[in-house]
Amino acid sequence: MGTSLDIKIKRANKVYHEGEILSGVVVVMSKDAIHHNGISLTMEGAVNLQLSAKSVGMFEAFYNSVKPIQIISNMVEMVKPGKLPTGKIEIPFEFPLLSKGNKVLYETYHGVFVNIQYTLRCDMRRPLLAKDLTKTCEFIVHSLPQKEKLTPSPVDFTVTPETLQNVKERATLPKFLIRGHLNSTSCIITQPLTGELLVESADVAVKSIELQLVRVETCGCAEGYARDATEIQNIQIAEGDVCRGLPIPIYMVFPRLFTCPTLQTTNFKIEFEVNVVVMLQDDHLITENFPLKLSRV
Amino acid sequence: MTQKMASVQWHSRYRNYAAELQCCRLEAIGLETGEYHPLKPITVTESKTKKVGRKGSTSSTSSSSSSSVLDPLSSVLDGTDPLSMFAATAEPLTTVANMDNGRKKREREEISAVGSDFEPWPSKRSAILARYTTTEKLSINLFMGSEKGKATSPVSAVSEKVRTRLEELDDLEEGSQKELLNLTQQDYINRIEELNQSLKDAWASDQKVKALKIVIQCSKLLSDTTVIQFYPSKFVLITDILDTFGKLVYERILTMCVDNRGSLPDNFNPDDASDTAKETCLNWFFKIASIRELIPRFYVEAAILKCNKFLSKTGISECLPRLTSMIRGIGDPLVAVYARTYLCRVGIEVAPHLKENLNKNFFDFLLTFKQIHGDMVQNQLVAQKVEIPLYLTLYSPAIDWILQCIAYRAPEVLLTEMMERCRKLGNNALLLNSVMSAFRAEFIAARSMEFIGMIKECDESGFPKHLLFRSLGINLALADPPENDRLQILNEAWKVITKLKSPQDYINCAEKWVEYTCRHFTKREVNTVLADVIKHMTPDRAFEEAYPQLQSIIGKVIDHFHDFSVLFSVEKFLPFLDMFQKESVRVEVCKCILEAFIKHQQELTKDPVILNALLHVCKTMHDSVNALTLEDEKRMLAGLINGFIRMVSFGRDFEQQLSFYVEARSMFCNLEPVLVQLIHSVNQLAMETRKVMKGNHSRKTAAFVRACVAFCFITIPSLTSIFSRLNLYLHSGQVALANQCLSQADAFFKAAVSLVPEVPKTISVDGKMRSSETFLLEFLSNLFSTLLIVPDHPEQGVLFLVRGLLNVIEDYTWEDNNDDKIRIYTSVLHLLSAMSQETFLYHVAKVDSNDSLYGGDSKFLTEINKLCETLIGQILDHLKTLGKDETLKRQSQLALSLFHSTLAHGDLRNNKLNQLAVNLWNLAQKHGFADTKTLVKTLEYIKKQSSQSEMQHFSELAQRLPLQSRT
């Protein structure tokens, strides 16, 4: 490759907010002088929806019509057709991040059935015999701080064989008493989920205690919808038979890109839940589910 | 030249030695400690020289009596000479260069706030590796990715197949599960080392993700407690990898900051870090926060704890408590306590000022302490067939470390509080032991009785008690308990120690208590302790397994008893030595004892106890010498034995002393240096006797002295070194002569003479082969000067010894390319001249030398002159052979030297001799090799001498000596 194209975004973390100016440079490196038919830069943002295999049969017709929802699109011609000299050339650019009309710049989110992604694409069109050059680069959009005040909503929970639902043979269950609390179920996305868990007693040894972060994605509209829950990550907070009566910290950092503030639109919804999973030595699984509300401040 | 070859009759000059001495004295000039020194700067203003007055009373030695003044060399220099001045100026330069370093170091130390008195991890590290070993097979299981499915079963059942990038971190290599089974301990260590290397390689080749995977997989191994007795060592090995990783990440991020603006100071502000650095750092933390399993997540985050410095000032202080409470999630108490150890280790290194965290770790550990005796642990131990006491000792390194961190420069109150907390828990032996090993010795020592009480209360089945007493002993060896408690402490402790069944446990414990006993008690207690050790270690030859400990006991006893009469009166000391039955160990111990003796014994001794014991010790050392012993070893042993021999003195009881030497000779016959020492000692003894008798031997002392001489005479032949023999013969001959043992002296000299032909051409000096001639020359000159005063044997001919020696010299094969033989002949010429004087230059008291024996008899003189004639003939012959081109220089030198001899010793009023001198003079100058300066000085000397009445003929001689100007 004699010629290379690269996009460098000014901010190291590539994070921008609505109303800010996205700036950077396009770097062209070449050993020889190059002819081209123009270099353009495109900024795009879109929501991609996809239906899970399970739902396909039922909503096939609908599914086919699910098109990416464009949030933002912008293109500039950076360089007019002509010739570029040898060496490293940096072409600076600036895009104002402004949404058009009533569209909202949703926060970047990488999910399974919903993806919100923003990209910069640089194209160098070249005359015959030479392939056009393209380079894409993702940048990240964080939504603006939410207006409404966040009220902490702590939850206390107690798990015993009696509190469990969905049990087949309650009689074979070993006795246990697990108590705990989450400091808040409405979380600031940049702050970890915190709380405590205490195994007061358990007849059978504990094998592992895990926090499972789950995304719940809903796609659809008036005609119907598909709701799917998938695991984002699983964090073990206890391994082995923990000491009875000693509070174990619940602590989980929300992963970047894979989480975003809880989002509800007409076409799709992104929600999060956490499962506290206690595994016993005899392979009994005890799960306690907590819906979360994530927000950015 | 030929006419010179006609035999020259020698005429010795008459010497008035007394007058010459007088004359020399008058000429003596006091030594000037000159102000001038070539290296001294000229600008010195202060004159610190004191002229030494001339001293008429003593001859040339008077120079040395100027000691009232400073040593001239040092006083002149006085540190202002250019060299030392240069050195002085050079220093600031280096200090400037070092300053940067020094400052950095100081800063670092301030930051770390951990001084050198803190025992660092590396020193613990190797101890742990050495202690916790196993013969069982180990396994490494890398990559447990396949387990993911069942671990996340409940909800993930909802939707599968989608694997996020995060989860892939768990795999080392996609889809490969590496399980290495049946590894021996060494294999295991090698494997871990390989992993460490591949971590570095991955990092170097920019495969950061692979590096992280390796680290995660490695820290996962720490959750595995199979082969539990190896766990502490495993911890050490794996945390090494974590340390490497932590360092790599930190340095990488640091260089990111450096790229932008110079280098960051050690104590930088988070604001100084560049955005890229911060972003990278955040990335690491996010990645690590998403590691699924608790133990790897904990370890990896702890490993890069230091990187928090890039993000915020308070980062570390916020992280530590969180990580501390995170450990609560680790169910296995052993795994948890080692996790705490790692956290404390990293914590004290990165942020030593944060102490609360250390305490919290310890308190958390106490809270979970009951788990150790829980069912889980018990089941595990049963499955692995590990006994509880052994299991408990696995905790020691970890608790020791945590407590050490806590106790470091901690106030007394805190220590007391910690102790109280430990006390509240039942069966606290494990904690007690760690408290004793981690806390300050002074703290422990002051509460010794309390500790003994606590130790006694401990449960028998738990942590081994002997370890507790051992720890206490170590503390008491370092710090002193209160005066009043001392004896009671010893009694209480020993009561328990003596009941220990296993010899290994017993000796490990006793070893530490010996120091305490020696420090504070008398030989009686030490004796009891030693007796007890012997009693325990003798059955079944248990001592064979405990040599290092026994050796250390001996070392401590010796350290504390500098008075050897007391030491050897400890009854059990020698029986104790008998336990060292392996020869190499025994010799080591003997060496220690003798070294201590030589170092500490102030006065000469005749104490039979010491002598007996030490002779026994020396004998042991001597007997260890065999054909395979190294030279160095022999030299060392001999040095030690000699040191001992020199320390033995029976005062006026000379006979006893001699019999001691005789005994020593029979004991140490294999060590030549010892024999040499003995001969010297015996000679010295003979001279001492002479001194005591003021030179007049009684019949008894005469006999004794002859015994001494006989001792030497029969000992010398057993030596192998020829020059030792020669010198000792000469030396002993001189001693014999001084003690009026004429025939014995004769025998010595005869022996020496007959030994000369055996002198080899080359001898080994410091491992190099050197020509022996210089040594021989020196010896012969020495011998000849002695022969001056040796009276002729009545039954042998005149000058029997001199003639004999000359014959030997004649027959000896000398090297062709030098004139050593002729030099000797010249010295013999001097000797013969001295012999022809009426009174000899020196005498030995009470021995009639040849001067009084012959009284200047003409026959004797003729005999001498005849010898001289032959000698001169020989010398001249030799001069003639030097006539070749390449030897002309030697010829000139030799001629001049002979000329000097003639001048000094010959009677130049004799015409022939006079002519010879003139010829020699001319010969010396003939080929232009002569040193004109010497010639001029010689001439000046001759002229000066001619002013004396009996030397008038010199002026005439001077005229006959032309001085050739050099071209």
mmCIF file of N, CA, C and O in Angstrom, chain A residues 12-13 112 205 210 212 214-215 229-244 246-249 251 253-256 258 275 279 285 287, chain B residues 151-156 158-159 162 164 166-167 223 275-276 279 283 286 289-295 297 322 325-326 328-331 367-368 370-371 376:
data_model
loop_
_atom_site.group_PDB
_atom_site.id
_atom_site.type_symbol
_atom_site.label_atom_id
_atom_site.label_comp_id
_atom_site.label_asym_id
_atom_site.label_seq_id
_atom_site.Cartn_x
_atom_site.Cartn_y
_atom_site.Cartn_z
ATOM 1 N N ALA A 12 -8.716 12.068 23.113
ATOM 2 C CA ALA A 12 -8.155 10.723 23.233
ATOM 3 C C ALA A 12 -9.241 9.696 23.470
ATOM 4 O O ALA A 12 -9.168 8.575 22.974
ATOM 5 N N ASN A 13 -10.275 10.066 24.242
ATOM 6 C CA ASN A 13 -11.317 9.085 24.537
ATOM 7 C C ASN A 13 -12.452 9.099 23.513
ATOM 8 O O ASN A 13 -13.389 8.325 23.616
ATOM 9 N N VAL A 112 -27.038 -6.277 21.369
ATOM 10 C CA VAL A 112 -27.226 -7.433 20.497
ATOM 11 C C VAL A 112 -28.259 -7.118 19.424
ATOM 12 O O VAL A 112 -28.024 -7.285 18.237
ATOM 13 N N ALA A 205 -22.778 -25.729 51.453
ATOM 14 C CA ALA A 205 -21.727 -24.755 51.209
ATOM 15 C C ALA A 205 -22.019 -23.928 49.960
ATOM 16 O O ALA A 205 -22.601 -24.420 48.998
ATOM 17 N N GLU A 210 -22.527 -14.515 42.141
ATOM 18 C CA GLU A 210 -22.203 -13.705 40.974
ATOM 19 C C GLU A 210 -23.209 -12.599 40.759
ATOM 20 O O GLU A 210 -24.366 -12.695 41.175
ATOM 21 N N GLN A 212 -24.934 -10.713 37.687
ATOM 22 C CA GLN A 212 -25.089 -10.828 36.253
ATOM 23 C C GLN A 212 -25.772 -9.572 35.746
ATOM 24 O O GLN A 212 -26.875 -9.234 36.173
ATOM 25 N N VAL A 214 -27.610 -7.684 32.904
ATOM 26 C CA VAL A 214 -28.430 -8.119 31.768
ATOM 27 C C VAL A 214 -29.003 -6.902 31.054
ATOM 28 O O VAL A 214 -29.388 -5.936 31.690
ATOM 29 N N ARG A 215 -28.967 -6.953 29.747
ATOM 30 C CA ARG A 215 -29.620 -5.908 28.967
ATOM 31 C C ARG A 215 -30.975 -6.429 28.492
ATOM 32 O O ARG A 215 -31.085 -7.599 28.108
ATOM 33 N N ALA A 229 -33.759 -10.506 26.571
ATOM 34 C CA ALA A 229 -32.803 -10.227 27.650
ATOM 35 C C ALA A 229 -31.537 -11.038 27.401
ATOM 36 O O ALA A 229 -31.589 -12.248 27.188
ATOM 37 N N THR A 230 -30.395 -10.393 27.401
ATOM 38 C CA THR A 230 -29.124 -11.108 27.213
ATOM 39 C C THR A 230 -28.113 -10.624 28.239
ATOM 40 O O THR A 230 -28.215 -9.507 28.761
ATOM 41 N N GLU A 231 -27.160 -11.481 28.477
ATOM 42 C CA GLU A 231 -26.159 -11.135 29.492
ATOM 43 C C GLU A 231 -25.105 -10.201 28.918
ATOM 44 O O GLU A 231 -24.627 -10.398 27.802
ATOM 45 N N ILE A 232 -24.766 -9.199 29.658
ATOM 46 C CA ILE A 232 -23.650 -8.343 29.254
ATOM 47 C C ILE A 232 -22.363 -8.846 29.898
ATOM 48 O O ILE A 232 -21.375 -9.100 29.258
ATOM 49 N N GLN A 233 -22.444 -8.980 31.184
ATOM 50 C CA GLN A 233 -21.267 -9.519 31.862
ATOM 51 C C GLN A 233 -21.676 -10.173 33.164
ATOM 52 O O GLN A 233 -22.749 -9.929 33.698
ATOM 53 N N ASN A 234 -20.770 -10.982 33.637
ATOM 54 C CA ASN A 234 -21.020 -11.747 34.841
ATOM 55 C C ASN A 234 -19.824 -11.540 35.761
ATOM 56 O O ASN A 234 -18.694 -11.835 35.386
ATOM 57 N N ILE A 235 -20.100 -10.999 36.910
ATOM 58 C CA ILE A 235 -18.993 -10.686 37.816
ATOM 59 C C ILE A 235 -19.146 -11.506 39.085
ATOM 60 O O ILE A 235 -20.163 -11.419 39.769
ATOM 61 N N GLN A 236 -18.116 -12.271 39.363
ATOM 62 C CA GLN A 236 -18.171 -13.104 40.554
ATOM 63 C C GLN A 236 -17.772 -12.260 41.764
ATOM 64 O O GLN A 236 -16.761 -11.557 41.733
ATOM 65 N N ILE A 237 -18.592 -12.292 42.783
ATOM 66 C CA ILE A 237 -18.206 -11.518 43.963
ATOM 67 C C ILE A 237 -17.822 -12.423 45.130
ATOM 68 O O ILE A 237 -17.274 -11.972 46.113
ATOM 69 N N ALA A 238 -18.106 -13.676 45.011
ATOM 70 C CA ALA A 238 -17.670 -14.589 46.066
ATOM 71 C C ALA A 238 -17.347 -15.927 45.442
ATOM 72 O O ALA A 238 -18.026 -16.388 44.540
ATOM 73 N N GLU A 239 -16.250 -16.495 45.904
ATOM 74 C CA GLU A 239 -15.851 -17.802 45.407
ATOM 75 C C GLU A 239 -15.628 -18.704 46.599
ATOM 76 O O GLU A 239 -14.912 -18.357 47.529
ATOM 77 N N GLY A 240 -16.261 -19.847 46.552
ATOM 78 C CA GLY A 240 -16.082 -20.781 47.647
ATOM 79 C C GLY A 240 -17.054 -20.485 48.774
ATOM 80 O O GLY A 240 -17.886 -19.586 48.685
ATOM 81 N N ASP A 241 -16.897 -21.261 49.818
ATOM 82 C CA ASP A 241 -17.836 -21.151 50.926
ATOM 83 C C ASP A 241 -17.446 -19.964 51.797
ATOM 84 O O ASP A 241 -16.554 -20.044 52.625
ATOM 85 N N VAL A 242 -18.144 -18.862 51.563
ATOM 86 C CA VAL A 242 -17.755 -17.641 52.267
ATOM 87 C C VAL A 242 -18.128 -17.727 53.742
ATOM 88 O O VAL A 242 -18.972 -18.516 54.154
ATOM 89 N N CYS A 243 -17.457 -16.877 54.479
ATOM 90 C CA CYS A 243 -17.669 -16.827 55.913
ATOM 91 C C CYS A 243 -19.093 -16.380 56.204
ATOM 92 O O CYS A 243 -19.597 -15.428 55.621
ATOM 93 N N ARG A 244 -19.739 -17.084 57.097
ATOM 94 C CA ARG A 244 -21.112 -16.712 57.452
ATOM 95 C C ARG A 244 -21.099 -15.414 58.268
ATOM 96 O O ARG A 244 -20.203 -15.187 59.079
ATOM 97 N N LEU A 246 -20.541 -12.457 57.457
ATOM 98 C CA LEU A 246 -19.612 -11.406 57.074
ATOM 99 C C LEU A 246 -20.107 -10.771 55.781
ATOM 100 O O LEU A 246 -20.261 -11.459 54.777
ATOM 101 N N PRO A 247 -20.409 -9.477 55.821
ATOM 102 C CA PRO A 247 -20.949 -8.858 54.609
ATOM 103 C C PRO A 247 -19.931 -8.846 53.468
ATOM 104 O O PRO A 247 -18.777 -8.485 53.665
ATOM 105 N N ILE A 248 -20.401 -9.259 52.305
ATOM 106 C CA ILE A 248 -19.549 -9.274 51.121
ATOM 107 C C ILE A 248 -19.958 -8.088 50.263
ATOM 108 O O ILE A 248 -21.151 -7.860 50.070
ATOM 109 N N PRO A 249 -19.002 -7.332 49.771
ATOM 110 C CA PRO A 249 -19.393 -6.173 48.982
ATOM 111 C C PRO A 249 -19.966 -6.577 47.627
ATOM 112 O O PRO A 249 -19.498 -7.511 46.993
ATOM 113 N N TYR A 251 -20.248 -5.049 44.060
ATOM 114 C CA TYR A 251 -19.570 -3.959 43.379
ATOM 115 C C TYR A 251 -19.443 -4.325 41.917
ATOM 116 O O TYR A 251 -18.888 -5.382 41.582
ATOM 117 N N VAL A 253 -18.689 -2.407 38.044
ATOM 118 C CA VAL A 253 -18.507 -1.252 37.180
ATOM 119 C C VAL A 253 -19.322 -1.494 35.922
ATOM 120 O O VAL A 253 -19.314 -2.599 35.375
ATOM 121 N N PHE A 254 -20.070 -0.474 35.488
ATOM 122 C CA PHE A 254 -20.819 -0.640 34.232
ATOM 123 C C PHE A 254 -19.861 -0.516 33.064
ATOM 124 O O PHE A 254 -19.148 0.491 32.956
ATOM 125 N N PRO A 255 -19.821 -1.500 32.205
ATOM 126 C CA PRO A 255 -18.866 -1.441 31.098
ATOM 127 C C PRO A 255 -19.256 -0.347 30.105
ATOM 128 O O PRO A 255 -20.440 -0.087 29.894
ATOM 129 N N ARG A 256 -18.212 0.279 29.565
ATOM 130 C CA ARG A 256 -18.488 1.332 28.586
ATOM 131 C C ARG A 256 -18.987 0.694 27.293
ATOM 132 O O ARG A 256 -18.744 -0.476 27.047
ATOM 133 N N PHE A 258 -21.209 -0.921 26.247
ATOM 134 C CA PHE A 258 -22.226 -1.964 26.379
ATOM 135 C C PHE A 258 -23.373 -1.537 27.281
ATOM 136 O O PHE A 258 -24.338 -2.249 27.427
ATOM 137 N N ASN A 275 -28.858 -9.470 38.104
ATOM 138 C CA ASN A 275 -29.250 -10.675 38.828
ATOM 139 C C ASN A 275 -28.185 -10.991 39.860
ATOM 140 O O ASN A 275 -26.994 -11.007 39.548
ATOM 141 N N MET A 279 -24.826 -19.666 43.855
ATOM 142 C CA MET A 279 -24.738 -21.080 43.488
ATOM 143 C C MET A 279 -24.304 -21.861 44.707
ATOM 144 O O MET A 279 -23.340 -21.486 45.372
ATOM 145 N N LEU A 285 -29.350 -23.182 42.240
ATOM 146 C CA LEU A 285 -29.117 -21.815 41.824
ATOM 147 C C LEU A 285 -30.184 -20.920 42.404
ATOM 148 O O LEU A 285 -31.370 -21.192 42.256
ATOM 149 N N THR A 287 -31.551 -17.115 42.313
ATOM 150 C CA THR A 287 -31.374 -15.870 41.580
ATOM 151 C C THR A 287 -32.338 -14.823 42.093
ATOM 152 O O THR A 287 -33.506 -15.112 42.363
ATOM 153 N N ALA B 151 -21.358 -21.794 33.907
ATOM 154 C CA ALA B 151 -21.260 -20.786 34.955
ATOM 155 C C ALA B 151 -22.366 -19.748 34.807
ATOM 156 O O ALA B 151 -22.839 -19.192 35.769
ATOM 157 N N THR B 152 -22.741 -19.500 33.586
ATOM 158 C CA THR B 152 -23.708 -18.419 33.380
ATOM 159 C C THR B 152 -25.060 -18.958 32.946
ATOM 160 O O THR B 152 -25.854 -18.281 32.338
ATOM 161 N N SER B 153 -25.282 -20.215 33.288
ATOM 162 C CA SER B 153 -26.444 -20.889 32.725
ATOM 163 C C SER B 153 -27.804 -20.203 32.914
ATOM 164 O O SER B 153 -28.574 -20.160 31.970
ATOM 165 N N PRO B 154 -28.112 -19.671 34.086
ATOM 166 C CA PRO B 154 -29.531 -19.390 34.315
ATOM 167 C C PRO B 154 -30.161 -18.435 33.319
ATOM 168 O O PRO B 154 -31.170 -18.777 32.716
ATOM 169 N N VAL B 155 -29.599 -17.274 33.181
ATOM 170 C CA VAL B 155 -30.260 -16.299 32.340
ATOM 171 C C VAL B 155 -29.765 -16.353 30.914
ATOM 172 O O VAL B 155 -30.502 -16.098 29.983
ATOM 173 N N SER B 156 -28.480 -16.732 30.816
ATOM 174 C CA SER B 156 -27.921 -16.724 29.475
ATOM 175 C C SER B 156 -28.615 -17.744 28.596
ATOM 176 O O SER B 156 -28.472 -17.747 27.391
ATOM 177 N N VAL B 158 -31.460 -17.677 27.980
ATOM 178 C CA VAL B 158 -32.404 -16.890 27.186
ATOM 179 C C VAL B 158 -31.845 -16.653 25.791
ATOM 180 O O VAL B 158 -32.528 -16.801 24.804
ATOM 181 N N SER B 159 -30.577 -16.267 25.751
ATOM 182 C CA SER B 159 -30.003 -16.010 24.446
ATOM 183 C C SER B 159 -28.538 -16.429 24.452
ATOM 184 O O SER B 159 -27.784 -16.045 25.328
ATOM 185 N N VAL B 162 -24.021 -15.418 21.360
ATOM 186 C CA VAL B 162 -23.368 -14.128 21.198
ATOM 187 C C VAL B 162 -22.334 -13.988 22.294
ATOM 188 O O VAL B 162 -22.642 -14.018 23.457
ATOM 189 N N THR B 164 -19.538 -11.675 23.749
ATOM 190 C CA THR B 164 -18.969 -10.337 23.638
ATOM 191 C C THR B 164 -17.450 -10.429 23.744
ATOM 192 O O THR B 164 -16.892 -11.404 24.234
ATOM 193 N N LEU B 166 -15.604 -8.951 25.669
ATOM 194 C CA LEU B 166 -15.147 -8.996 27.044
ATOM 195 C C LEU B 166 -14.938 -10.413 27.528
ATOM 196 O O LEU B 166 -13.973 -10.730 28.205
ATOM 197 N N GLU B 167 -15.870 -11.250 27.140
ATOM 198 C CA GLU B 167 -15.800 -12.603 27.651
ATOM 199 C C GLU B 167 -14.648 -13.382 27.048
ATOM 200 O O GLU B 167 -14.158 -14.330 27.622
ATOM 201 N N SER B 223 -6.505 -19.843 42.861
ATOM 202 C CA SER B 223 -7.732 -20.266 43.532
ATOM 203 C C SER B 223 -7.735 -21.776 43.741
ATOM 204 O O SER B 223 -8.625 -22.314 44.386
ATOM 205 N N ASP B 275 -3.620 12.994 28.383
ATOM 206 C CA ASP B 275 -4.937 12.391 28.186
ATOM 207 C C ASP B 275 -4.834 10.960 27.688
ATOM 208 O O ASP B 275 -5.592 10.086 28.120
ATOM 209 N N THR B 276 -3.900 10.752 26.787
ATOM 210 C CA THR B 276 -3.729 9.394 26.264
ATOM 211 C C THR B 276 -3.361 8.442 27.388
ATOM 212 O O THR B 276 -3.882 7.318 27.462
ATOM 213 N N GLU B 279 -6.400 7.759 29.407
ATOM 214 C CA GLU B 279 -7.350 6.927 28.687
ATOM 215 C C GLU B 279 -6.883 5.474 28.707
ATOM 216 O O GLU B 279 -7.666 4.569 28.975
ATOM 217 N N ASN B 283 -8.749 2.358 30.419
ATOM 218 C CA ASN B 283 -9.034 1.156 29.647
ATOM 219 C C ASN B 283 -8.644 -0.084 30.406
ATOM 220 O O ASN B 283 -9.382 -1.066 30.461
ATOM 221 N N PHE B 286 -11.082 -0.662 33.211
ATOM 222 C CA PHE B 286 -12.367 -1.178 32.740
ATOM 223 C C PHE B 286 -12.248 -2.641 32.343
ATOM 224 O O PHE B 286 -13.126 -3.448 32.627
ATOM 225 N N ALA B 289 -12.056 -4.675 35.405
ATOM 226 C CA ALA B 289 -13.316 -4.714 36.151
ATOM 227 C C ALA B 289 -14.282 -5.717 35.541
ATOM 228 O O ALA B 289 -15.226 -6.147 36.191
ATOM 229 N N SER B 290 -14.054 -6.076 34.280
ATOM 230 C CA SER B 290 -14.987 -7.003 33.656
ATOM 231 C C SER B 290 -14.491 -8.445 33.688
ATOM 232 O O SER B 290 -15.109 -9.315 33.086
ATOM 233 N N ILE B 291 -13.364 -8.688 34.380
ATOM 234 C CA ILE B 291 -12.920 -10.081 34.505
ATOM 235 C C ILE B 291 -13.955 -10.835 35.338
ATOM 236 O O ILE B 291 -14.368 -10.360 36.404
ATOM 237 N N ARG B 292 -14.367 -11.963 34.830
ATOM 238 C CA ARG B 292 -15.488 -12.646 35.449
ATOM 239 C C ARG B 292 -15.160 -13.125 36.867
ATOM 240 O O ARG B 292 -15.877 -12.870 37.807
ATOM 241 N N GLU B 293 -14.035 -13.821 36.988
ATOM 242 C CA GLU B 293 -13.791 -14.482 38.259
ATOM 243 C C GLU B 293 -13.190 -13.546 39.294
ATOM 244 O O GLU B 293 -12.412 -12.646 38.976
ATOM 245 N N LEU B 294 -13.564 -13.808 40.503
ATOM 246 C CA LEU B 294 -13.193 -12.916 41.589
ATOM 247 C C LEU B 294 -11.683 -12.869 41.806
ATOM 248 O O LEU B 294 -11.084 -11.793 41.890
ATOM 249 N N ILE B 295 -11.060 -14.039 41.902
ATOM 250 C CA ILE B 295 -9.654 -14.061 42.312
ATOM 251 C C ILE B 295 -8.743 -13.410 41.268
ATOM 252 O O ILE B 295 -7.929 -12.556 41.606
ATOM 253 N N ARG B 297 -9.611 -11.191 39.121
ATOM 254 C CA ARG B 297 -9.944 -9.776 39.086
ATOM 255 C C ARG B 297 -9.250 -9.052 40.231
ATOM 256 O O ARG B 297 -8.646 -8.013 40.055
ATOM 257 N N ARG B 322 -11.614 -0.897 49.113
ATOM 258 C CA ARG B 322 -12.527 -1.676 48.291
ATOM 259 C C ARG B 322 -11.944 -3.062 48.025
ATOM 260 O O ARG B 322 -12.622 -4.076 48.184
ATOM 261 N N SER B 325 -12.179 -5.229 51.105
ATOM 262 C CA SER B 325 -13.455 -5.885 51.405
ATOM 263 C C SER B 325 -13.821 -6.897 50.322
ATOM 264 O O SER B 325 -14.566 -7.830 50.556
ATOM 265 N N MET B 326 -13.257 -6.714 49.154
ATOM 266 C CA MET B 326 -13.498 -7.670 48.072
ATOM 267 C C MET B 326 -13.008 -9.060 48.476
ATOM 268 O O MET B 326 -13.604 -10.072 48.095
ATOM 269 N N ARG B 328 -13.272 -10.475 51.123
ATOM 270 C CA ARG B 328 -14.269 -11.186 51.934
ATOM 271 C C ARG B 328 -15.021 -12.221 51.115
ATOM 272 O O ARG B 328 -15.571 -13.172 51.652
ATOM 273 N N GLY B 329 -15.051 -11.990 49.827
ATOM 274 C CA GLY B 329 -15.772 -12.923 48.973
ATOM 275 C C GLY B 329 -15.030 -14.224 48.736
ATOM 276 O O GLY B 329 -15.575 -15.153 48.163
ATOM 277 N N ILE B 330 -13.757 -14.258 49.132
ATOM 278 C CA ILE B 330 -12.985 -15.486 48.903
ATOM 279 C C ILE B 330 -13.275 -16.450 50.039
ATOM 280 O O ILE B 330 -13.012 -16.161 51.203
ATOM 281 N N GLY B 331 -13.837 -17.583 49.684
ATOM 282 C CA GLY B 331 -14.289 -18.504 50.711
ATOM 283 C C GLY B 331 -13.184 -19.264 51.400
ATOM 284 O O GLY B 331 -13.186 -19.419 52.615
ATOM 285 N N LEU B 367 -11.894 -11.913 61.691
ATOM 286 C CA LEU B 367 -13.322 -12.217 61.619
ATOM 287 C C LEU B 367 -13.556 -13.561 60.948
ATOM 288 O O LEU B 367 -14.483 -14.285 61.294
ATOM 289 N N THR B 368 -12.745 -13.879 59.967
ATOM 290 C CA THR B 368 -12.949 -15.137 59.249
ATOM 291 C C THR B 368 -12.116 -16.262 59.847
ATOM 292 O O THR B 368 -12.050 -17.355 59.292
ATOM 293 N N LYS B 370 -12.430 -18.204 62.263
ATOM 294 C CA LYS B 370 -13.132 -19.437 62.641
ATOM 295 C C LYS B 370 -13.284 -20.409 61.468
ATOM 296 O O LYS B 370 -13.415 -21.615 61.658
ATOM 297 N N GLN B 371 -13.214 -19.845 60.257
ATOM 298 C CA GLN B 371 -13.352 -20.707 59.072
ATOM 299 C C GLN B 371 -12.289 -21.793 59.000
ATOM 300 O O GLN B 371 -12.506 -22.865 58.461
ATOM 301 N N MET B 376 -15.438 -27.226 55.662
ATOM 302 C CA MET B 376 -14.848 -27.197 54.325
ATOM 303 C C MET B 376 -13.364 -27.527 54.378
ATOM 304 O O MET B 376 -12.856 -28.368 53.646
#
